[in-house]
Short mmCIF file of C-alpha atoms in Angstrom, two decimals:
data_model
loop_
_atom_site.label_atom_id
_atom_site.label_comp_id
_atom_site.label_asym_id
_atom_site.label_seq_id
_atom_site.Cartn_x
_atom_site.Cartn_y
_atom_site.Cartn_z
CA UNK O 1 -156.06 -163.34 28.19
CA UNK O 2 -157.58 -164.99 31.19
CA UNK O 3 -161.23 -166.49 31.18
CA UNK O 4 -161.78 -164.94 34.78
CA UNK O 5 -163.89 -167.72 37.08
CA UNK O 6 -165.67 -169.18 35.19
CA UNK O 7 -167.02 -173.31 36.16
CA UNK O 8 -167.27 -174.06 32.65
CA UNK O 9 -163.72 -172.95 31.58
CA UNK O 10 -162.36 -174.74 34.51
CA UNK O 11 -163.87 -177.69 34.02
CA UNK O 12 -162.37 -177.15 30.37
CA UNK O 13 -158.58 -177.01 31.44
CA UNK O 14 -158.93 -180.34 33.49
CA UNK O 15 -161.06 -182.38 30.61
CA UNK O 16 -160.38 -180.77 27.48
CA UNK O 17 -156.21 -180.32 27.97
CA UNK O 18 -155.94 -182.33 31.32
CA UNK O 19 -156.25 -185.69 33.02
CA UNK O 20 -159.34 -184.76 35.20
CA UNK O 21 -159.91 -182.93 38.72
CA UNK O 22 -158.96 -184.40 42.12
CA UNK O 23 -160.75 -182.39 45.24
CA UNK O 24 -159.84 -179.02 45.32
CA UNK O 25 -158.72 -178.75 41.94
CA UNK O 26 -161.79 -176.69 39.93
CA UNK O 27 -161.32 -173.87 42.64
CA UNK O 28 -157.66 -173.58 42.25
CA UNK O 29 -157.99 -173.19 38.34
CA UNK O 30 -161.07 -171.13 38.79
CA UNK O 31 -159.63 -168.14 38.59
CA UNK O 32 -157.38 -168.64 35.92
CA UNK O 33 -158.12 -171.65 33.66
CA UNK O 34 -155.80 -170.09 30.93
CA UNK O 35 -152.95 -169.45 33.49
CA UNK O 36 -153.52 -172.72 35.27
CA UNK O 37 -152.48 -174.72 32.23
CA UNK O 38 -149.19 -172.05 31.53
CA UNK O 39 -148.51 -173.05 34.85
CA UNK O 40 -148.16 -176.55 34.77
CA UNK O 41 -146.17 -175.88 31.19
CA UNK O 42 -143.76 -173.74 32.54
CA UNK O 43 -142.74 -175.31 35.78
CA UNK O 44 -139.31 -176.78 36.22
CA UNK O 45 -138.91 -180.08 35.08
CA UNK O 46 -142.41 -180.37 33.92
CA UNK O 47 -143.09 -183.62 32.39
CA UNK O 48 -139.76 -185.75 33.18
CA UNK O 49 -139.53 -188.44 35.87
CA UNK O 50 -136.51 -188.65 38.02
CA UNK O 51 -134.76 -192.75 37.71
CA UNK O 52 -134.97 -192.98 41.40
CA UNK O 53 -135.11 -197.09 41.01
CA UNK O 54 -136.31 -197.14 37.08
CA UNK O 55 -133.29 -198.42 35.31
CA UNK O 56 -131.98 -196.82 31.68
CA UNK O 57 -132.40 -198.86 28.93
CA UNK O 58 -128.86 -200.29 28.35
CA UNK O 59 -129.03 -201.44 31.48
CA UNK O 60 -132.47 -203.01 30.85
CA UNK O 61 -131.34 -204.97 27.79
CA UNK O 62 -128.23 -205.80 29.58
CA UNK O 63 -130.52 -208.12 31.82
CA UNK O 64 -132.98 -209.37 28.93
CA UNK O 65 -129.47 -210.32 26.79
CA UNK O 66 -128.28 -211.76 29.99
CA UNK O 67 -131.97 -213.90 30.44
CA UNK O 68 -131.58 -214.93 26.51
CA UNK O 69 -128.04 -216.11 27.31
CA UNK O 70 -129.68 -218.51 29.87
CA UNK O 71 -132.47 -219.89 28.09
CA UNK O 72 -130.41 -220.76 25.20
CA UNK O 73 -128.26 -222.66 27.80
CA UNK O 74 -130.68 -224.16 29.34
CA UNK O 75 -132.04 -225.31 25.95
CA UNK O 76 -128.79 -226.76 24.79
CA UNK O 77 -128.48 -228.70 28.03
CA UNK O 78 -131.77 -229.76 27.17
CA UNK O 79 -131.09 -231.30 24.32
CA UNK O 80 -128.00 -232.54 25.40
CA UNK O 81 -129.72 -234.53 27.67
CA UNK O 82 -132.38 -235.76 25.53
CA UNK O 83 -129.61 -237.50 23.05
CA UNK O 84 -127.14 -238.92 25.60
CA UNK O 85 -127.45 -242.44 27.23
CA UNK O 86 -128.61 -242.60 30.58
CA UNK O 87 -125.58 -244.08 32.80
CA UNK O 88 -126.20 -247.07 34.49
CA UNK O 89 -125.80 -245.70 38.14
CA UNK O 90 -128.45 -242.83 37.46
CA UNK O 91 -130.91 -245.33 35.65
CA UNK O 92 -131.11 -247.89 38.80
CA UNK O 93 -131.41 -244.44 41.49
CA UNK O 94 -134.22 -242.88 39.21
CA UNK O 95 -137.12 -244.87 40.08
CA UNK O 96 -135.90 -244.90 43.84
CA UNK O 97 -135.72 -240.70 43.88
CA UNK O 98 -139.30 -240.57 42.03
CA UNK O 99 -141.43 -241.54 45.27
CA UNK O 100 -139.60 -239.73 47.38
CA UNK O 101 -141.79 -236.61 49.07
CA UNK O 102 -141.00 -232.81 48.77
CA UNK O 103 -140.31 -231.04 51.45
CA UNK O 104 -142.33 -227.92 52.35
CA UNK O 105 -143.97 -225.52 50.25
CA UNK O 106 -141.95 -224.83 46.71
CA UNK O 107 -140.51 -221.81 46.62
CA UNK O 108 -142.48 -219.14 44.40
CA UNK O 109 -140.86 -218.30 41.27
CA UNK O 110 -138.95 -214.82 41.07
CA UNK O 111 -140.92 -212.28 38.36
CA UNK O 112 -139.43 -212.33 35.09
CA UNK O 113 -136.78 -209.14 35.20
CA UNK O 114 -139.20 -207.74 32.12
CA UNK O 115 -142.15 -208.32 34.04
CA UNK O 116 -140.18 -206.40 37.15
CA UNK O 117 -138.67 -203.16 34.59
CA UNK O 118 -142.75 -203.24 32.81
CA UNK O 119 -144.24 -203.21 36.30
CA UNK O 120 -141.59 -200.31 37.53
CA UNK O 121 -142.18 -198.33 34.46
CA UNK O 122 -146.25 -198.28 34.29
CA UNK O 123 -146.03 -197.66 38.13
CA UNK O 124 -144.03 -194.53 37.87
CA UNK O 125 -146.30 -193.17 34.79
CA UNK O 126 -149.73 -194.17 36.41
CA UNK O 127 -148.14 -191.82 39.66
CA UNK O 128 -147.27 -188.91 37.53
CA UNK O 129 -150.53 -188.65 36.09
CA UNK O 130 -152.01 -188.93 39.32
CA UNK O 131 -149.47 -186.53 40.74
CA UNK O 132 -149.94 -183.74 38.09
CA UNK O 133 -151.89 -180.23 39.07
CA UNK O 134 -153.62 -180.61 35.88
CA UNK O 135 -152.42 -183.14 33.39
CA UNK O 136 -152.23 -181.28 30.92
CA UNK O 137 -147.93 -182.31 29.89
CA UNK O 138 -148.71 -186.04 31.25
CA UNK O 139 -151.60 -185.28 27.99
CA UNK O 140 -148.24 -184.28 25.58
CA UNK O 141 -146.29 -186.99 26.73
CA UNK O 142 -148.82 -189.86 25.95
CA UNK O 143 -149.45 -187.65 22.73
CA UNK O 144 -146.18 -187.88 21.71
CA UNK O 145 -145.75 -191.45 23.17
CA UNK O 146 -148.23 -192.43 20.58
CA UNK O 147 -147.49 -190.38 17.85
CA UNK O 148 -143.28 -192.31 18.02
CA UNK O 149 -145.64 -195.48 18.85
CA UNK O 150 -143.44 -198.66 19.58
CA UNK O 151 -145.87 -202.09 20.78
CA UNK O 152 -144.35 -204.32 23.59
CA UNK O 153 -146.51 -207.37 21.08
CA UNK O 154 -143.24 -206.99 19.28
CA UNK O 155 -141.30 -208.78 22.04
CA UNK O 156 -139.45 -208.79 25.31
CA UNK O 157 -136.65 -206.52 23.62
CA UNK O 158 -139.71 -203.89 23.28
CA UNK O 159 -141.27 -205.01 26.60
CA UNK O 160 -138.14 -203.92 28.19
CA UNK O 161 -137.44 -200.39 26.94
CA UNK O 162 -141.43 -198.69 26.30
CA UNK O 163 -141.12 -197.36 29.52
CA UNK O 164 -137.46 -196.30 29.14
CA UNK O 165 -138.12 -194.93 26.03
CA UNK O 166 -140.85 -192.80 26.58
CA UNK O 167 -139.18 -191.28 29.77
CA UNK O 168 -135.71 -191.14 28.25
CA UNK O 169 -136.33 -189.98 24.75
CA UNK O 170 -139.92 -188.44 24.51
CA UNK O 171 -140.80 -187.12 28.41
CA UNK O 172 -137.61 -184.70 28.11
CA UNK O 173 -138.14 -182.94 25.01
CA UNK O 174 -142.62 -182.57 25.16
CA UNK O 175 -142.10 -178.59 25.65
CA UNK O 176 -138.86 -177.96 23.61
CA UNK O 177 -138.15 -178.42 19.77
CA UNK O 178 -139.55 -181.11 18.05
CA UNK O 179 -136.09 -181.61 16.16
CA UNK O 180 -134.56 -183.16 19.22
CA UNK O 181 -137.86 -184.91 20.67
CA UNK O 182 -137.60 -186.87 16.92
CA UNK O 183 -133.49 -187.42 16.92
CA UNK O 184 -134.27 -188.95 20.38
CA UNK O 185 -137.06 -190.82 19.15
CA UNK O 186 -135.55 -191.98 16.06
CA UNK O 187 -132.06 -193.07 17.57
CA UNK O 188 -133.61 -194.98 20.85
CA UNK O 189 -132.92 -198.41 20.82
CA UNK O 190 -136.65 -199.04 21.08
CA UNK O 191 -137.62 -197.63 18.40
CA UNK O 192 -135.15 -199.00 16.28
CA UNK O 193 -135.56 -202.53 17.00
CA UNK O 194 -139.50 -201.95 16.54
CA UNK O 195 -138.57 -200.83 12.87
CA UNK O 196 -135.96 -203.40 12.29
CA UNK O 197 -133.14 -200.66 11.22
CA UNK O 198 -130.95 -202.79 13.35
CA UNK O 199 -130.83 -204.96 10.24
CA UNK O 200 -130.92 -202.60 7.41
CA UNK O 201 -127.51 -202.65 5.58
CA UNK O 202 -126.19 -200.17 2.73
CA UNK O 203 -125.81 -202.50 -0.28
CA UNK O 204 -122.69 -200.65 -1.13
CA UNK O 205 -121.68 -200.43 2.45
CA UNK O 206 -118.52 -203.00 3.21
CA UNK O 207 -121.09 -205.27 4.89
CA UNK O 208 -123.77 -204.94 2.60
CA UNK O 209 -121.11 -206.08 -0.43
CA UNK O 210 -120.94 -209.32 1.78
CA UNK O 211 -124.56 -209.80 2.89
CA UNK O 212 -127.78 -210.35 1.26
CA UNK O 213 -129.97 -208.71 3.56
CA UNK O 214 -129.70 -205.33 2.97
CA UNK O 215 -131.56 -202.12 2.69
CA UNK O 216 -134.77 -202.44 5.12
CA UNK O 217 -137.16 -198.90 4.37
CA UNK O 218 -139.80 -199.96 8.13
CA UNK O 219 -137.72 -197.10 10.03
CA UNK O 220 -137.63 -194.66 7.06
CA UNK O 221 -141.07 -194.72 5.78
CA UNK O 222 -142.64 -194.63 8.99
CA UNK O 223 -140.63 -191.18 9.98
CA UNK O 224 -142.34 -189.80 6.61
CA UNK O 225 -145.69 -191.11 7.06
CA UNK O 226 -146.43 -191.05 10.30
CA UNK O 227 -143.63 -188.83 12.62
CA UNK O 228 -142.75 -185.77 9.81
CA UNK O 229 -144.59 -184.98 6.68
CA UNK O 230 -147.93 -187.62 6.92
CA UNK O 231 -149.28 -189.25 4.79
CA UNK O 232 -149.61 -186.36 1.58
CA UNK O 233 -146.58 -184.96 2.78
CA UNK O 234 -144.61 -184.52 -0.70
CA UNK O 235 -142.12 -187.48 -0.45
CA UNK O 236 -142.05 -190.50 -2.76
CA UNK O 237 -140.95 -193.94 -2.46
CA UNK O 238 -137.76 -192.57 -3.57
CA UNK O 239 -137.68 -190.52 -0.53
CA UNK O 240 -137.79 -193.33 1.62
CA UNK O 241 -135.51 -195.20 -0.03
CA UNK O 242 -132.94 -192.46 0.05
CA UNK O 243 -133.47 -191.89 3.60
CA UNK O 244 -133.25 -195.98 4.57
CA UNK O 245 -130.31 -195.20 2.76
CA UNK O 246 -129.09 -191.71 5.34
CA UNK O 247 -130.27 -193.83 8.48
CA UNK O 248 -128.23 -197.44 7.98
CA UNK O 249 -126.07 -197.81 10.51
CA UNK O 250 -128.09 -196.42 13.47
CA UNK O 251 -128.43 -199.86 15.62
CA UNK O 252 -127.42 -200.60 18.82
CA UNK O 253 -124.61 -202.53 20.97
CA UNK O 254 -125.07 -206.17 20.87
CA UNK O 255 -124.57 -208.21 23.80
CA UNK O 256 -120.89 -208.88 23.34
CA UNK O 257 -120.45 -205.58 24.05
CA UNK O 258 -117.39 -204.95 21.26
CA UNK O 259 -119.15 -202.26 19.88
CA UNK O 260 -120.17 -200.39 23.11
CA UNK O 261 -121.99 -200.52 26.68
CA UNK O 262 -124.74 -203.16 25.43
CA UNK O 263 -127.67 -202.03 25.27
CA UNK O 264 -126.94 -198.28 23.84
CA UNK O 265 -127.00 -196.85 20.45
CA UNK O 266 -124.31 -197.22 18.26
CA UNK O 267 -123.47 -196.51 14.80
CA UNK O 268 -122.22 -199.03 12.52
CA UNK O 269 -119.90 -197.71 10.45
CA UNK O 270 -119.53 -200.69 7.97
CA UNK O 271 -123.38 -200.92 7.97
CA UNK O 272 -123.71 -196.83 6.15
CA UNK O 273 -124.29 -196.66 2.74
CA UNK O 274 -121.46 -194.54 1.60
CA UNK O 275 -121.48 -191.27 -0.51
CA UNK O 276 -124.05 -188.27 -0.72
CA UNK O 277 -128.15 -188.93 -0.72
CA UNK O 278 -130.85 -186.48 -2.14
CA UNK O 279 -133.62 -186.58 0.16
CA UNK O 280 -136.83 -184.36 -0.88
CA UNK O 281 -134.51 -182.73 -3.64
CA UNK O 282 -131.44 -181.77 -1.19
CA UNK O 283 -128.36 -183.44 -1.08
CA UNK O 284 -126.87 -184.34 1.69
CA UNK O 285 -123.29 -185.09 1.70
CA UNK O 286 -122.23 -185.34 5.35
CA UNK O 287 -120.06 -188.71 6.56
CA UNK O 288 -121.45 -191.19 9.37
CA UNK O 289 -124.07 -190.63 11.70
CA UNK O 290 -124.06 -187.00 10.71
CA UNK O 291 -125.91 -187.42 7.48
CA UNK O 292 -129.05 -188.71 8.96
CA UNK O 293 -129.10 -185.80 11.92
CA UNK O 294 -128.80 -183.34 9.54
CA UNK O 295 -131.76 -185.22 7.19
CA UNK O 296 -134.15 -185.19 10.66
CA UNK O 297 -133.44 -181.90 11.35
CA UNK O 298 -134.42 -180.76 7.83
CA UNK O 299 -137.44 -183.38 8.05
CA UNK O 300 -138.90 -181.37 11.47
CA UNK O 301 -138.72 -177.92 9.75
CA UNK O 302 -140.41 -178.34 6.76
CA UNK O 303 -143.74 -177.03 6.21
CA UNK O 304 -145.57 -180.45 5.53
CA UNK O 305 -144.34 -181.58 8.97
CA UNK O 306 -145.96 -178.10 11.04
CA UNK O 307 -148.85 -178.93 9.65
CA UNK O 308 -148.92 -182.53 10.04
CA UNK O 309 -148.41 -181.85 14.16
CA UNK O 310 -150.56 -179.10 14.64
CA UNK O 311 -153.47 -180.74 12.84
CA UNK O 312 -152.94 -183.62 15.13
CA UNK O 313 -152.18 -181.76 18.05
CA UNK O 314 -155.93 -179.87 17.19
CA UNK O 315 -157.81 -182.89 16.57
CA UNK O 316 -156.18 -184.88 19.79
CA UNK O 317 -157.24 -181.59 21.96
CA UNK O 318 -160.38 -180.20 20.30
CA UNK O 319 -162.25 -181.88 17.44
CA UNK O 320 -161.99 -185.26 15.06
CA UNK O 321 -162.50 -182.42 12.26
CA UNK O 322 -160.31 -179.75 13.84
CA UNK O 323 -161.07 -176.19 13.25
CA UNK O 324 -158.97 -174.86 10.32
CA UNK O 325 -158.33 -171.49 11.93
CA UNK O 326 -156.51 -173.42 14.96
CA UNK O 327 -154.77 -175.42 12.64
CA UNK O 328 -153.27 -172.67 10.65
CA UNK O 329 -152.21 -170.67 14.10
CA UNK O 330 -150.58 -173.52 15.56
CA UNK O 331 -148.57 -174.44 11.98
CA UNK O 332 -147.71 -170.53 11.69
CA UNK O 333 -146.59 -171.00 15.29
CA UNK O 334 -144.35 -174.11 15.03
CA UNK O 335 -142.52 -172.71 11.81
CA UNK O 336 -142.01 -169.35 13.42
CA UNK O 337 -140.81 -171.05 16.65
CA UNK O 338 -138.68 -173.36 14.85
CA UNK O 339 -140.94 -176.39 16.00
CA UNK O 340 -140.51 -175.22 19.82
CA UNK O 341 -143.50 -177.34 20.96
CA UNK O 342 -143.72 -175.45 24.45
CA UNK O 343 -144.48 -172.38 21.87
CA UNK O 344 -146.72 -174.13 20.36
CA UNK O 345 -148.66 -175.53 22.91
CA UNK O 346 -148.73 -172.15 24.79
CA UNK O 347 -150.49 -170.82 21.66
CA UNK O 348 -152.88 -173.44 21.71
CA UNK O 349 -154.31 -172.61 25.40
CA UNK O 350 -154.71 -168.83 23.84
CA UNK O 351 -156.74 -169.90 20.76
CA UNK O 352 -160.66 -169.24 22.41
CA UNK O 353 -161.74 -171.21 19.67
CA UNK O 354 -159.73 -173.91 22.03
CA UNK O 355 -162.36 -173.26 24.57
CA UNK O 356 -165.26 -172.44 23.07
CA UNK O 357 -165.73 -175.61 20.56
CA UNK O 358 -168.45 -177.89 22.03
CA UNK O 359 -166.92 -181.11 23.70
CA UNK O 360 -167.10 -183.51 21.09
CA UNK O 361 -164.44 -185.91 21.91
CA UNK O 362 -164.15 -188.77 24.11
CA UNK O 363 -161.91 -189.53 26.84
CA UNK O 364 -159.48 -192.69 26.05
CA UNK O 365 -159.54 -195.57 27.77
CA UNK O 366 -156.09 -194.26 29.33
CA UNK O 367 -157.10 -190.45 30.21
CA UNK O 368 -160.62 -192.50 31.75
CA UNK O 369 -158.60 -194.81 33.98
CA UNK O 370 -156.40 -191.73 35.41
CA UNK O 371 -159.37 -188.96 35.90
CA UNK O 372 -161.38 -191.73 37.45
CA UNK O 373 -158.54 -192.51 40.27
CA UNK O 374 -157.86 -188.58 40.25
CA UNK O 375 -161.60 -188.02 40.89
CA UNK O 376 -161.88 -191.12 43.55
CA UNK O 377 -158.72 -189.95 45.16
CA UNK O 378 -157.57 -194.13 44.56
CA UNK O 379 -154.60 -194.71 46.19
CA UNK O 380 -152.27 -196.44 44.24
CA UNK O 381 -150.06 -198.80 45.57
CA UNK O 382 -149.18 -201.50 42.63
CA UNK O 383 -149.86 -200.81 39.06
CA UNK O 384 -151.93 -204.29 38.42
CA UNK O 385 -155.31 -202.65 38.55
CA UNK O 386 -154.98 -199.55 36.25
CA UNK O 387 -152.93 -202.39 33.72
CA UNK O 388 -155.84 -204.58 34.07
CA UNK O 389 -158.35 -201.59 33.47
CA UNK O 390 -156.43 -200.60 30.25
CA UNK O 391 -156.30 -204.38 28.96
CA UNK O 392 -160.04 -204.97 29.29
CA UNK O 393 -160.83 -201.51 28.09
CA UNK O 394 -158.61 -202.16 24.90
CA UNK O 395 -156.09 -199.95 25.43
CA UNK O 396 -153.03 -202.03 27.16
CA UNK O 397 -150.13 -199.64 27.92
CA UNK O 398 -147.63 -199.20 25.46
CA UNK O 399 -149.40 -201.96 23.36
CA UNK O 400 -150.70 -200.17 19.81
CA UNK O 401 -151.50 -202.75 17.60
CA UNK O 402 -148.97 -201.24 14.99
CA UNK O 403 -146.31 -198.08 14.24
CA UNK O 404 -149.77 -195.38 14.03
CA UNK O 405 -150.47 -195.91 17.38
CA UNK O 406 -153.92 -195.99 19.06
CA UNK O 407 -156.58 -194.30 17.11
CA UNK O 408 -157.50 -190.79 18.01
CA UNK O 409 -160.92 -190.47 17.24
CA UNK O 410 -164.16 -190.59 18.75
CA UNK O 411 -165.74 -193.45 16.72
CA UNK O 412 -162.88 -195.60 17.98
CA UNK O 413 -163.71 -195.47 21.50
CA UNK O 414 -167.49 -195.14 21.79
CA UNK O 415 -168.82 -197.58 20.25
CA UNK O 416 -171.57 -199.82 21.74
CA UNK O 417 -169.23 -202.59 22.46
CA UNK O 418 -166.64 -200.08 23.99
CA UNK O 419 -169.33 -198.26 26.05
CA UNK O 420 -170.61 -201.79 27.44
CA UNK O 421 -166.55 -202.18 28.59
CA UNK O 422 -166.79 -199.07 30.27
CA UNK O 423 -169.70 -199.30 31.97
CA UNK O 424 -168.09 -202.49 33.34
CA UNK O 425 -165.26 -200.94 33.98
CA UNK O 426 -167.01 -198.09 36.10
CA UNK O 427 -169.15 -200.78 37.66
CA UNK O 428 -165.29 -202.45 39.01
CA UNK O 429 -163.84 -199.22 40.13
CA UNK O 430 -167.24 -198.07 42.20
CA UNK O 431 -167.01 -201.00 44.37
CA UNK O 432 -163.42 -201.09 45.04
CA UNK O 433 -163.65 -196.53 45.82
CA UNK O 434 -164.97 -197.19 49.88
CA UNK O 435 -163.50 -194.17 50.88
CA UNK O 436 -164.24 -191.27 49.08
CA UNK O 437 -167.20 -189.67 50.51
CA UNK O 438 -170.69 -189.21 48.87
CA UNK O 439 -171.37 -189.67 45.20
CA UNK O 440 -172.50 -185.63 44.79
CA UNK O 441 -169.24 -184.97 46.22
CA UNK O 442 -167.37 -186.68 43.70
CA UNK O 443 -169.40 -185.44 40.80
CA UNK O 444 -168.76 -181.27 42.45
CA UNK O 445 -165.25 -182.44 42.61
CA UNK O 446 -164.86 -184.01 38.96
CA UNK O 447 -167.30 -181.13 37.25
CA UNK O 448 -168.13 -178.60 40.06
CA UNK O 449 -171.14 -176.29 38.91
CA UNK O 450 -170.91 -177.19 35.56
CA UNK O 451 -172.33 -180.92 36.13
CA UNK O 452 -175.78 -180.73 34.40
CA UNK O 453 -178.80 -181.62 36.15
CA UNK O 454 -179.90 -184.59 34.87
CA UNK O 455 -176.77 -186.29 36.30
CA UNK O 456 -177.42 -184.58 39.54
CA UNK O 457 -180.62 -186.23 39.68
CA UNK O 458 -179.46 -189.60 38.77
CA UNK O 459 -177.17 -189.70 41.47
CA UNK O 460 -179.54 -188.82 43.90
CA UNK O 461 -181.64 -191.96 42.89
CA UNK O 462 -179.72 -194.47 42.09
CA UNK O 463 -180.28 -197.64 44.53
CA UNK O 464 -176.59 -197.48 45.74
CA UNK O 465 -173.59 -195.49 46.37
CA UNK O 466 -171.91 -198.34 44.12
CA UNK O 467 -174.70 -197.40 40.83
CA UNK O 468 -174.33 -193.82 41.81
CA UNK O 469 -170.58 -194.02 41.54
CA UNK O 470 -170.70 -195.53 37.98
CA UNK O 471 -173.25 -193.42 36.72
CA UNK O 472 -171.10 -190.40 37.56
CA UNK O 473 -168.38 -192.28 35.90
CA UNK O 474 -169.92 -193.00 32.82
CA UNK O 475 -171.89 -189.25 32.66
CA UNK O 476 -171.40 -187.15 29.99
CA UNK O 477 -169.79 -184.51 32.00
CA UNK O 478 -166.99 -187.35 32.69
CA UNK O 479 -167.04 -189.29 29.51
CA UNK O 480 -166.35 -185.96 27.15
CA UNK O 481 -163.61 -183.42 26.46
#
């Protein structure tokens, strides 16, 4: 059913489900908020980036094994160096070469290839979101991004592959069924070096009868917990130790490159616990790598797990407590769907209650950053300013501070401490918007007729384009969702 025009309901689509309006925008959806959103959803290749330069992930760790190789050269040569005696010859022509004067500038050190891949990566998913008619699937894929959370803190190997990750295993699969989007999640070399499975061994596997390190549950407990059932879900620590037990094995290629292209996933056959599991009560029999697809693909049909996403998918889009009515639609959807999230996320737009719920949420500091440069109409050429934005605002990209991702709720981003950062951070991106017109005009593009008056009037008196710029910025009308 379409809302007809309505201001308000517009204003909904691009705050409440999108990334914010650019000029133009509130009239286009106008007419159709409902529509607008089914739109952007059902448009070909919604949500994916083309590689254009980006580089896949084996190819990525192919140059941070090939930069590991070289330090640990460069170390041994190192210490080489510090043990050996100095020969004569070089001793005597030291002390002659140390006065002698440098010429011209030095030569500026190349970027770090991670820095370079990081960089290329944030660039190309700070343009989409400016680049989207609403935002609404850039929303999903940070949603999803966060719900499979990996942390670049963990290292370089992480640092390497977010960005791949995200547009290799969660940007493609955001509309269709959540089975694949969590096989893809699950079997990325990102998120498998985040949980360590790249080191869990089946102790009656043939490596695991030679090695002591065996079983490691990170992987498995965080696909209950957090990515399937939650937390409540049914599942025991028995569970998890039976699925460890389904998923060892699922690593990657090493540098060496005897196993595969370096870099890619790979199963480990000598790794895999041998013989059946019972996971949740079934048994699952199946040899190799087959045992743990068929164990996900249970996993993302049961019950538990519709719930588990369409409460968060409700409480990300709607309310901290999210309305049990939507909940129940959107778990009766996913089950009847088979966990087609496009189905899903259709059903959400046509829940009024979607609409008509008051907007109690708060933007993050990621959805602030991009509807502020959507609203300002920044042009950006270089990602440093939105990745310095997100670091001060505590939110660096692809940074959680563990596997459950950022927090989703409105007590963790306004507090008084956060709303002092933002108020900073609106203060920063005032004076560097010269060229985007009057203050009023950014406000009717941002909330049209639906900006109240009290911010109306504050824009009119503030003592400078700059305040008036960061009082529209931090407004309520631009703050909420």
């Amino acid at each position: 059913m379409a809302v007809g025009p309505d201001p308000f309901a517009a204003m909904t689509a691009f705050n409440r489900f999108g990334l914010g309006a650019r000029p133009g925008d509130l009239a286009a959806a106008a007419g159709d908020p409902r529509g607008f959103l089914l739109e952007e959803l059902h448009a070909p290749g919604s949500g994916r980036i083309e590689p254009g330069d980006l580089i896949a992930s084996p190819q990525a760790l192919q140059m941070f094994f090939a930069d590991q190789q070289q330090q640990r050269i460069a170390r041994e040569a190192a210490a080489m160096a510090a043990v050996a005696p100095m020969p004569a010859a070089n001793a005597m022509a030291e002390p002659a070469m140390a006065g002698k004067p440098v010429e011209g500038k030095p030569k500026p050190a190349e970027p770090p290839a991670e820095q370079k891949i990081f960089r290329a990566e944030a660039m190309a998913r700070f343009k989409a979101q400016l680049d989207a008619s609403c935002g609404f699937v850039e929303r999903l894929v940070a949603f999803w991004s966060n719900h499979f959370a990996v942390s670049v803190a963990k290292g370089q190997f992480i640092r390497v592959t977010a960005g791949a990750f995200e547009r290799e295993a969660i940007r493609p699969h955001v509309l269709g069924k959540f089975s694949q989007l969590l096989i893809a999640a699950e079997s990325h070399p990102a998120m498998i070096f985040f949980l360590d499975n790249q080191r869990s061994i089946g102790p009656g596997s043939r490596a695991g009868r030679f090695d002591a390190k065996g079983l490691n549950e990170n992987l498995a407990r965080e696909i209950l917990e957090l990515h399937t059932l939650g937390v409540g879900g049914g599942y025991s620590q028995e569970d998890v130790t039976a699925l460890a037990r389904i998923i060892t094995g699922w690593s990657f290629a090493e540098a060496g490159g005897e196993t595969g292209e370096p870099g890619s996933f790979f199963f480990k056959t000598n790794w895999h616990e041998p013989g059946a599991q019972t996971l949740l009560g079934k048994t699952y029999a199946q040899e190799g790598r087959a045992q743990g697809d068929a164990a996900l693909l249970d996993l993302a049909r049961r019950p538990a797990t519709a719930r588990h996403v369409a409460s968060k998918l409700a409480r990300h889009f709607i309310a901290d407590d999210p309305p049990a009515d939507v909940v129940d639609a959107l778990t009766k959807t996913f089950l009847d769907s088979d966990g087609d999230l496009g189905v899903v996320c259709a059903a959400l737009i046509a829940h009024d209650r979607a609409w008509s719920a008051p907007a109690t949420k708060i933007r993050t500091p990621s959805e602030f950053v991009a509807a502020a440069m959507r609203a300002t109409g920044f042009a950006l050429s270089e990602p440093g300013q939105a990745l310095g934005l997100l670091n001060a605002l505590g939110m660096p990209l692809w940074q959680p501070a563990g596997p459950n991702g950022y927090p989703d709720t409105v007590a963790a981003w306004a507090s008084p401490e956060q709303m002092k950062l933002r108020l900073d951070a609106s203060w920063q991106m005032a004076q560097r918007a010269r060229d985007v017109g009057s203050p009023l005009s950014v406000l009717d593009t941002a909330s049209g007729l639906a900006a109240s008056r009290e911010t109306r009037e504050a824009l009119q008196h503030a003592e400078s384009r700059q305040q008036a710029l960061a009082l529209l910025l931090m407004s309520p009308e631009f703050q909420r969702r």
